[in-house]
Structures are given as structure tokens and as C-alpha cells.
mmCIF file with all atom_site columns, C-alpha atoms in Angstrom:
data_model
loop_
_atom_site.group_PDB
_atom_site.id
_atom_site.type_symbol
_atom_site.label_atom_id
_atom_site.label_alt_id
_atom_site.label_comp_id
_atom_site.label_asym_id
_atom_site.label_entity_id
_atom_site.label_seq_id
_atom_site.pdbx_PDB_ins_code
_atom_site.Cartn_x
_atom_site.Cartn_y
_atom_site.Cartn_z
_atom_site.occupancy
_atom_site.B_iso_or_equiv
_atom_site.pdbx_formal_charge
_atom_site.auth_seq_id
_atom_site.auth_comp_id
_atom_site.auth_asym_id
_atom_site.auth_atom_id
_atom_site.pdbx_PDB_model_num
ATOM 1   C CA . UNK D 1 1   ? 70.650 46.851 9.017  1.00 0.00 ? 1   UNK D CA 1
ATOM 2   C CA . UNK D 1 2   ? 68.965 46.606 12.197 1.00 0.00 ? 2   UNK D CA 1
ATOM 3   C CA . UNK D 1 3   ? 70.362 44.448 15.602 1.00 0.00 ? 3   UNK D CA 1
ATOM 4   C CA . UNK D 1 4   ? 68.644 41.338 16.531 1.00 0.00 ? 4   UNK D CA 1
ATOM 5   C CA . UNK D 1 5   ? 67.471 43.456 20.045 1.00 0.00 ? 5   UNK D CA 1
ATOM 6   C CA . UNK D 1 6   ? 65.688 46.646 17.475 1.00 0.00 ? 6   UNK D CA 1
ATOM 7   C CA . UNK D 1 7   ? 63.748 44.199 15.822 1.00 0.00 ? 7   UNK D CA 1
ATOM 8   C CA . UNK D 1 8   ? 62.418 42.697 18.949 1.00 0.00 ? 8   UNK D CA 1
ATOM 9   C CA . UNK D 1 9   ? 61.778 45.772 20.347 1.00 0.00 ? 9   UNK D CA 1
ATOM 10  C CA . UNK D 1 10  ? 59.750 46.367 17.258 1.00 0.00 ? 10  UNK D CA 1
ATOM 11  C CA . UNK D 1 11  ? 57.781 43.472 17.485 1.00 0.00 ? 11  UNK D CA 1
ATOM 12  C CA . UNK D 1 12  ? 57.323 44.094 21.070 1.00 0.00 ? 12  UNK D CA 1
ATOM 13  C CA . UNK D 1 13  ? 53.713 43.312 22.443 1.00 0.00 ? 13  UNK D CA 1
ATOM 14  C CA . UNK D 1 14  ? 52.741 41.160 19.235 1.00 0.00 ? 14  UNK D CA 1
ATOM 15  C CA . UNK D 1 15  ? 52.303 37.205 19.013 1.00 0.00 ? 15  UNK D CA 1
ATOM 16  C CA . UNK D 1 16  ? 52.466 34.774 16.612 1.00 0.00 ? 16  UNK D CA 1
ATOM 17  C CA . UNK D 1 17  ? 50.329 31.830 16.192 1.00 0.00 ? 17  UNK D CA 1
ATOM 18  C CA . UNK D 1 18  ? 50.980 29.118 14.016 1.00 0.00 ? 18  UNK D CA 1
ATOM 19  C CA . UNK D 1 19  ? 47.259 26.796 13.021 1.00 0.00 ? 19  UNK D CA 1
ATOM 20  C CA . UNK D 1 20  ? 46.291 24.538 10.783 1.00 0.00 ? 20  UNK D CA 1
ATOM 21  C CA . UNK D 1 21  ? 43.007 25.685 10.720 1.00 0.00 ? 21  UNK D CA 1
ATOM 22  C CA . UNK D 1 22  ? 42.791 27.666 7.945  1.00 0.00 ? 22  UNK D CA 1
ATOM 23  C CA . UNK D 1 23  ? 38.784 27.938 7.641  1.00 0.00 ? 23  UNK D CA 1
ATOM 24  C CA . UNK D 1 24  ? 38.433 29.199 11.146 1.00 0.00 ? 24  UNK D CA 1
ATOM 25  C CA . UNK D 1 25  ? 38.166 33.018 11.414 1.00 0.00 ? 25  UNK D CA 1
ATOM 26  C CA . UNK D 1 26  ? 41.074 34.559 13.143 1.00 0.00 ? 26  UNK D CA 1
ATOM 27  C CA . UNK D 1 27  ? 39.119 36.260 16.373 1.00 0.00 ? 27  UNK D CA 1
ATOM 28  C CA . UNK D 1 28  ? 37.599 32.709 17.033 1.00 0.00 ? 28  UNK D CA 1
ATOM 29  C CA . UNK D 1 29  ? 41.881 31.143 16.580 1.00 0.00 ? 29  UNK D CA 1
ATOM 30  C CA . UNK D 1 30  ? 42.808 33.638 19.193 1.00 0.00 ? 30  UNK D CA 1
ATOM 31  C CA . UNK D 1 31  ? 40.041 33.577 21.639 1.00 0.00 ? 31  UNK D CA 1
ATOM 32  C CA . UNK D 1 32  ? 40.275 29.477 21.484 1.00 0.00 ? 32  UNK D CA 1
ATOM 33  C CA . UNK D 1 33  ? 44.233 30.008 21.960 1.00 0.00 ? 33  UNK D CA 1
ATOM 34  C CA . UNK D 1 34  ? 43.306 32.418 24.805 1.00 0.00 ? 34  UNK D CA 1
ATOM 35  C CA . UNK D 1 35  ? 41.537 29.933 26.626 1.00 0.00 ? 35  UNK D CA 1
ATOM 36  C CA . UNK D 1 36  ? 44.787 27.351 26.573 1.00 0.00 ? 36  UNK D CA 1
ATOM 37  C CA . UNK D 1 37  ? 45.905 29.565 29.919 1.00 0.00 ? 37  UNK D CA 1
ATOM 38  C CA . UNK D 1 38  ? 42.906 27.883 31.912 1.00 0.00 ? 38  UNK D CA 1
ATOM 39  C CA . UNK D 1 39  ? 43.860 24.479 30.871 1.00 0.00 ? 39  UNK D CA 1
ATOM 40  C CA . UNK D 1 40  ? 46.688 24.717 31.441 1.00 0.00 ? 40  UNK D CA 1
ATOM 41  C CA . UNK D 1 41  ? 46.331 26.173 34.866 1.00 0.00 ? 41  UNK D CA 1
ATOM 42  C CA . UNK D 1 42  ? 43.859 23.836 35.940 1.00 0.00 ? 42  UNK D CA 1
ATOM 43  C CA . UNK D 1 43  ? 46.781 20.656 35.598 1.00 0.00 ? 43  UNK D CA 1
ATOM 44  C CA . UNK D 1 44  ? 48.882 23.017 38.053 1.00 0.00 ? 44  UNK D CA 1
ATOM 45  C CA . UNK D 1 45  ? 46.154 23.213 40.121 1.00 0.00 ? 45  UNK D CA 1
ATOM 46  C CA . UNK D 1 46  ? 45.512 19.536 39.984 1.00 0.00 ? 46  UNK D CA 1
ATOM 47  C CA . UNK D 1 47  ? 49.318 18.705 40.912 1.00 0.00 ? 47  UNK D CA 1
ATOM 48  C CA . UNK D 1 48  ? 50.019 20.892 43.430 1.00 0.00 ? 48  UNK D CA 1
ATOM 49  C CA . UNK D 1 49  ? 46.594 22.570 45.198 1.00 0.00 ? 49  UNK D CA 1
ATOM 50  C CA . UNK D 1 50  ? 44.590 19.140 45.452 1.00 0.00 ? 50  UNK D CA 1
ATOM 51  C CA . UNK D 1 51  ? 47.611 17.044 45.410 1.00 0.00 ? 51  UNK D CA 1
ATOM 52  C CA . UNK D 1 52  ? 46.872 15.373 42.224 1.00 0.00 ? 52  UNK D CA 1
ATOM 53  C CA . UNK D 1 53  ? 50.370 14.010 42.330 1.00 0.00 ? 53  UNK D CA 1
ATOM 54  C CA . UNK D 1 54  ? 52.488 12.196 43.541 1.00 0.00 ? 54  UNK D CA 1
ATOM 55  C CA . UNK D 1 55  ? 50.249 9.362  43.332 1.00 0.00 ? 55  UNK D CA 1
ATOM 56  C CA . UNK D 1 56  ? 50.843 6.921  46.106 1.00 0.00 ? 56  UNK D CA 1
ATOM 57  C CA . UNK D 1 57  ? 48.482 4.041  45.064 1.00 0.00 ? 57  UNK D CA 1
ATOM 58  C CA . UNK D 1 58  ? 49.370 1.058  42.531 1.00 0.00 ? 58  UNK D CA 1
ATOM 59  C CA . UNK D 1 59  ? 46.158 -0.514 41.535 1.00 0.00 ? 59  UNK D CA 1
ATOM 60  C CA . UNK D 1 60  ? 44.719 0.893  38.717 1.00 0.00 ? 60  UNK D CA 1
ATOM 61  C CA . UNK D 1 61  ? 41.320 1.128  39.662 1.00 0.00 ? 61  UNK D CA 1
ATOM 62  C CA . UNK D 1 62  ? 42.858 3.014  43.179 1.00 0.00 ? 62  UNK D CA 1
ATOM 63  C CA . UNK D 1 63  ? 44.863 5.174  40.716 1.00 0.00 ? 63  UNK D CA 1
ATOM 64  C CA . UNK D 1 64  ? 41.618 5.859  38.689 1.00 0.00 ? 64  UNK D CA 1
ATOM 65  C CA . UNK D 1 65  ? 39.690 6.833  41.886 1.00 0.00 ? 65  UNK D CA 1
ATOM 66  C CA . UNK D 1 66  ? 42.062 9.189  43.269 1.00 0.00 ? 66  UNK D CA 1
ATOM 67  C CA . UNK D 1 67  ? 42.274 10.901 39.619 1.00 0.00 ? 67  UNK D CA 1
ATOM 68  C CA . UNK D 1 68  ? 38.550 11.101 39.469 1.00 0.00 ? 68  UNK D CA 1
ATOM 69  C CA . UNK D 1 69  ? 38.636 12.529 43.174 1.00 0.00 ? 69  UNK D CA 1
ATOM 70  C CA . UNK D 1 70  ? 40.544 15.038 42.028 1.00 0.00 ? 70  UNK D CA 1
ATOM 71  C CA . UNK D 1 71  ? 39.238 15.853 38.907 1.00 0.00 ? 71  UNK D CA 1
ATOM 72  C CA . UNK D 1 72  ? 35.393 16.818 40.778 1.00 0.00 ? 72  UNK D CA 1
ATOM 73  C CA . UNK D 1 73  ? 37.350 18.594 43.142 1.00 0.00 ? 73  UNK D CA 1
ATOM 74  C CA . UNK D 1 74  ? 38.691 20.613 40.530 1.00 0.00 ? 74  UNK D CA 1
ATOM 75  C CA . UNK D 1 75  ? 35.362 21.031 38.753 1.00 0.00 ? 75  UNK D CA 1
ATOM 76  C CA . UNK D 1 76  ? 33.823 22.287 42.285 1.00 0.00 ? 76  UNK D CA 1
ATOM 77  C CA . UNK D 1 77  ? 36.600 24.252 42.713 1.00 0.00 ? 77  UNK D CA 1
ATOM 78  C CA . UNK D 1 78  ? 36.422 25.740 39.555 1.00 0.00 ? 78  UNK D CA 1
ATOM 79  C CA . UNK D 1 79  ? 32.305 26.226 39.507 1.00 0.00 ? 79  UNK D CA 1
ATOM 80  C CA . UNK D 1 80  ? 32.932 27.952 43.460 1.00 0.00 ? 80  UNK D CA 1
ATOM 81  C CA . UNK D 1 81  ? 35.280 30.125 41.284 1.00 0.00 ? 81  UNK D CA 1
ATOM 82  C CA . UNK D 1 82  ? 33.252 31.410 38.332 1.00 0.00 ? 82  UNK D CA 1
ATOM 83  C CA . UNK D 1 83  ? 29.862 32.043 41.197 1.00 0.00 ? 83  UNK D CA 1
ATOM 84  C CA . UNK D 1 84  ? 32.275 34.125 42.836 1.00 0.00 ? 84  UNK D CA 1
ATOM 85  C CA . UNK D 1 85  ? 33.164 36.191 39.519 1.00 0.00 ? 85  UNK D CA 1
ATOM 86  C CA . UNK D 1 86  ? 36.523 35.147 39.303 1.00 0.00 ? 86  UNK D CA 1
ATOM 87  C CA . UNK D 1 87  ? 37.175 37.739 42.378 1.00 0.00 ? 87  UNK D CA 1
ATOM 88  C CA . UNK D 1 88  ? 39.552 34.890 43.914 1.00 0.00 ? 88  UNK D CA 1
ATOM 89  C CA . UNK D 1 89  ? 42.294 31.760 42.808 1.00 0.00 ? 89  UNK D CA 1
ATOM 90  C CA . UNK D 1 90  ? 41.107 28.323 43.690 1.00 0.00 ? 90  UNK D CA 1
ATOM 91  C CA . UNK D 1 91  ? 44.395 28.775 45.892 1.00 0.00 ? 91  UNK D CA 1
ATOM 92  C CA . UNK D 1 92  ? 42.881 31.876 47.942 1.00 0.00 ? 92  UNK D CA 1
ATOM 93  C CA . UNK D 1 93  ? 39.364 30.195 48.493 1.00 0.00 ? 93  UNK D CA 1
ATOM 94  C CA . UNK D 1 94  ? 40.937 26.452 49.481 1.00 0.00 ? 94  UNK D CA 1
ATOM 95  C CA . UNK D 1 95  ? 43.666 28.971 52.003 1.00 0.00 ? 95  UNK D CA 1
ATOM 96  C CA . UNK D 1 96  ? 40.474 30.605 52.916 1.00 0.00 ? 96  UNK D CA 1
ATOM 97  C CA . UNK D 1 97  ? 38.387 27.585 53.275 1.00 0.00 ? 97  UNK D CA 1
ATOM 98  C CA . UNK D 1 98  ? 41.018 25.297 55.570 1.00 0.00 ? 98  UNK D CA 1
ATOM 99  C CA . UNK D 1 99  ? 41.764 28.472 57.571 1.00 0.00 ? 99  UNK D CA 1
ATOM 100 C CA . UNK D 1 100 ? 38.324 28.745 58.716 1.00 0.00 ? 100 UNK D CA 1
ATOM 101 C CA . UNK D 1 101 ? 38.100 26.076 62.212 1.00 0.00 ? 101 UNK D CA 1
ATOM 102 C CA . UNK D 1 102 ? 34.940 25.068 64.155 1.00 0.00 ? 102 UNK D CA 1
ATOM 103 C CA . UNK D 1 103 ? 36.152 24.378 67.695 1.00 0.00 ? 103 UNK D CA 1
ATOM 104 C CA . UNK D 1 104 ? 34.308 22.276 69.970 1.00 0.00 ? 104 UNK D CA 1
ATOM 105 C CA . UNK D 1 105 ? 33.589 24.029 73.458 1.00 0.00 ? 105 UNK D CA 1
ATOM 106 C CA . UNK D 1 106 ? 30.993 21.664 75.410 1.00 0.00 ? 106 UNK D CA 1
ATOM 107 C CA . UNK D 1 107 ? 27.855 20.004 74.978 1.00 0.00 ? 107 UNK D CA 1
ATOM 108 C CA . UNK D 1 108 ? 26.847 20.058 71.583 1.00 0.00 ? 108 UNK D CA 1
ATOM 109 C CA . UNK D 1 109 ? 28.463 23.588 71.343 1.00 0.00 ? 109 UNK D CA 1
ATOM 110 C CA . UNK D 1 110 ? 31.544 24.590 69.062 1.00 0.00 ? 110 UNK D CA 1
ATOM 111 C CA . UNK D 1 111 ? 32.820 28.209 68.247 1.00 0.00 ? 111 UNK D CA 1
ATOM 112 C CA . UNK D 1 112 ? 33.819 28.966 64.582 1.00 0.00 ? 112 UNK D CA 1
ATOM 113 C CA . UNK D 1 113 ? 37.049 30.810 64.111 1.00 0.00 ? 113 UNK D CA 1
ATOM 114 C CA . UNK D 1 114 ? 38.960 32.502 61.496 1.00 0.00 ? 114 UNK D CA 1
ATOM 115 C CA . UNK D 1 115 ? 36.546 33.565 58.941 1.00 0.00 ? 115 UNK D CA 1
ATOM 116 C CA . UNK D 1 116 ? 38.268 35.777 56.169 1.00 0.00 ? 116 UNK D CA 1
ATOM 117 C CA . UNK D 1 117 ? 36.732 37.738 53.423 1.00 0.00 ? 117 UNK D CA 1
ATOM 118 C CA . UNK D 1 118 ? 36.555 34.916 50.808 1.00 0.00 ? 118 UNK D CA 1
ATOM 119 C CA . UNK D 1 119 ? 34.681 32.680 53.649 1.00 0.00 ? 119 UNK D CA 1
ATOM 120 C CA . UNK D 1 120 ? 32.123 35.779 53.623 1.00 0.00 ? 120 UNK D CA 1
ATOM 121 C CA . UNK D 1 121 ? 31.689 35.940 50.308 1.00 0.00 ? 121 UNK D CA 1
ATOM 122 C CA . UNK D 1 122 ? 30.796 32.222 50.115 1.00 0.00 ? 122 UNK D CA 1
ATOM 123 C CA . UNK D 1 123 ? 28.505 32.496 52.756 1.00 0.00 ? 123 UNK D CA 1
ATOM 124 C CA . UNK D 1 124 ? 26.657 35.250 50.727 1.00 0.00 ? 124 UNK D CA 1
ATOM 125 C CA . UNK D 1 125 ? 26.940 33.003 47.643 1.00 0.00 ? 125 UNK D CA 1
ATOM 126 C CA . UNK D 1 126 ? 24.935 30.208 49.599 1.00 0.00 ? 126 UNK D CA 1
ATOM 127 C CA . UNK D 1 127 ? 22.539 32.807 51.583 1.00 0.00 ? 127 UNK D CA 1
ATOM 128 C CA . UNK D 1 128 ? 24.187 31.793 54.820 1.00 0.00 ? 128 UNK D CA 1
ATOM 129 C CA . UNK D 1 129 ? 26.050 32.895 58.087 1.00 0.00 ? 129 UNK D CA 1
ATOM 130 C CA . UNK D 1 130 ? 27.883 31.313 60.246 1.00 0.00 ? 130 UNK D CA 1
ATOM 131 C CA . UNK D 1 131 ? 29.473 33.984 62.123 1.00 0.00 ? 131 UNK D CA 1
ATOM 132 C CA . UNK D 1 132 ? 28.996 32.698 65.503 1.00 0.00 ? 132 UNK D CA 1
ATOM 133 C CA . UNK D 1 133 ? 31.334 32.474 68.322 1.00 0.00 ? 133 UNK D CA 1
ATOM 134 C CA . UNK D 1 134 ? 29.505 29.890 69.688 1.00 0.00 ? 134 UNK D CA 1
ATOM 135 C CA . UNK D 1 135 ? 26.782 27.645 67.762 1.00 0.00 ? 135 UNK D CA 1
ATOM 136 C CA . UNK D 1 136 ? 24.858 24.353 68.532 1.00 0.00 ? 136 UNK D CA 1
ATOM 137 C CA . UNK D 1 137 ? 25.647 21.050 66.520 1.00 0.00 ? 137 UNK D CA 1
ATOM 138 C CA . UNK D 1 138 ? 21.572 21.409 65.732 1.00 0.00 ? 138 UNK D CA 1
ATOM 139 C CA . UNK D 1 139 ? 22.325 24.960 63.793 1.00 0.00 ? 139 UNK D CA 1
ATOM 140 C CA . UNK D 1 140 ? 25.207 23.787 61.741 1.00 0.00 ? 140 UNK D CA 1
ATOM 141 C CA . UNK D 1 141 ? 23.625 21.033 60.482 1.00 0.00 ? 141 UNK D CA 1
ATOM 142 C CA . UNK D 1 142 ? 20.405 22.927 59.557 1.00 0.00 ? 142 UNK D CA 1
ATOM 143 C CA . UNK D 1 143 ? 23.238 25.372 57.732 1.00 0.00 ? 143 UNK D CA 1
ATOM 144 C CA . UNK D 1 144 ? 24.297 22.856 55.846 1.00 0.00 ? 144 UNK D CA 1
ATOM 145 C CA . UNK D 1 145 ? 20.635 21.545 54.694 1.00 0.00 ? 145 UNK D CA 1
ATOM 146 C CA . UNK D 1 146 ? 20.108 24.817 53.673 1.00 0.00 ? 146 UNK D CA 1
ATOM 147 C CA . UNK D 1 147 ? 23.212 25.423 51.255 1.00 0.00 ? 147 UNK D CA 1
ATOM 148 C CA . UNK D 1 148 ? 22.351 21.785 49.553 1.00 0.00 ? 148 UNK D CA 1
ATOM 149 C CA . UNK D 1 149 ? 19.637 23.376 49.241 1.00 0.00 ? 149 UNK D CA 1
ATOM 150 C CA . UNK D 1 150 ? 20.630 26.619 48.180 1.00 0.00 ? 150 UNK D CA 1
ATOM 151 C CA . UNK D 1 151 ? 23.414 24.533 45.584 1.00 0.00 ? 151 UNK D CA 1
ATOM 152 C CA . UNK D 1 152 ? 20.688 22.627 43.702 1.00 0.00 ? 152 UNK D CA 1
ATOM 153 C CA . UNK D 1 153 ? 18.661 25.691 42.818 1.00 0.00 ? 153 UNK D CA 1
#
């Protein structure tokens, strides 16, 4: 008679899943049950990277806007995600993305600091640069006409 530990050594590297859908072919019950992992990392995501909770509003149309806030910022976060191939988390591109300062220096100047690889990629993504040490007010908002632009193609 085998130990409790040989037969889960044995059955080491399989699952088990349990469906009521008994008409549905098995690859298409496994890739659905495959795809739970992104749900349920997206409510993680929603709690703790954009802050989904603790919610410190009582109306409920406040508490319905600051849920629907944070549900498009998932989506964006999420579409920024797949156009970058899955290369990064939504964690490393936010990190990336509130690392990255624009400094002003004088006059309508500002300097633009601490651009990582992530930022990079996203700039290729949008067919932009903005690797300046020092910029005009004039340039970044062109920049940013340009990736609207660039967005709704």
C-alpha cells in the first residue's frame, strides 16, 4: 500500500478540474480555466496598483465613479500591456511611468529625467521621443498631439 506522500508524488504536475459543462470539449475547459489567472490578477491589480481600495468616499454615485476610474485605468493599463507583447507587468510600466519626471528649468523650458527601458519602449510604441535634457513647453505638447494621434490609428 502506498503513503499518502508516493501518491502525490505520482500525481505530481497533473490537475484536476471539476465542470459542469459536460458538452464543452476538454482543450476549450482548460484553456477557459487557463484564462481565470488574468482575472484574477487584474482584481489584485485593481486593489493594490491603482488603489482600487480602500474606498474613501460614501455616496454611491462617488463610490461608482472612483470604481469606474479605476476600472479604464485598468483597461488602459492592460491594452499598454498586450501593445507591448506582454514584455512587462502593469506594475513595471506604472514604476516605469511615475519614475520618469519633467523638471521645469526656466522660461517655457523643462528637462525630462529618468527614462528607463519600459519608458523607451512606449515611446517606440507611440513613434515618439522625448529624450531631451532640455525641451520647450511648445515640443511637449506637439508630442502629445502626436501620440493621440498615433493612439487612434
Amino acid at each position: 500500500m502506498k503513503s499518502k506522500y508516493e501518491r502525490d508524488v505520482a500525481l505530481d504536475g497533473y490537475y484536476a478540474l471539476v465542470t459542469s459543462e459536460l458538452e464543452m470539449p476538454d482543450e476549450e475547459i482548460i484553456e477557459r480555466y487557463r484564462g481565470l489567472w488574468k482575472i484574477e490578477e487584474s482584481f489584485k491589480v485593481l486593489k493594490s496598483d491603482l488603489e482600487g481600495r480602500p474606498v474613501y468616499v460614501r455616496r454611491e454615485d462617488r463610490i461608482e465613479g472612483h470604481f469606474l476610474i479605476c476600472f479604464v485605468a485598468l483597461l488602459i493599463s492592460r491594452i499598454l500591456e498586450n501593445k507591448l507583447k506582454n514584455k512587462y507587468s502593469i506594475k513595471r510600466i506604472q514604476e516605469s511611468l511615475r519614475n520618469a519626471t519633467c523638471r521645469f528649468i526656466t522660461n517655457g523650458i523643462y528637462s525630462l529625467n529618468k527614462q528607463d527601458e519600459i519608458y523607451r519602449d512606449i515611446e517606440k510604441l507611440f513613434g515618439v521621443s522625448l529624450n531631451y535634457r532640455n525641451i520647450r513647453i511648445e515640443q511637449i505638447r506637439s508630442y502629445r498631439k502626436e501620440i493621440v494621434h498615433n493612439i487612434k490609428k
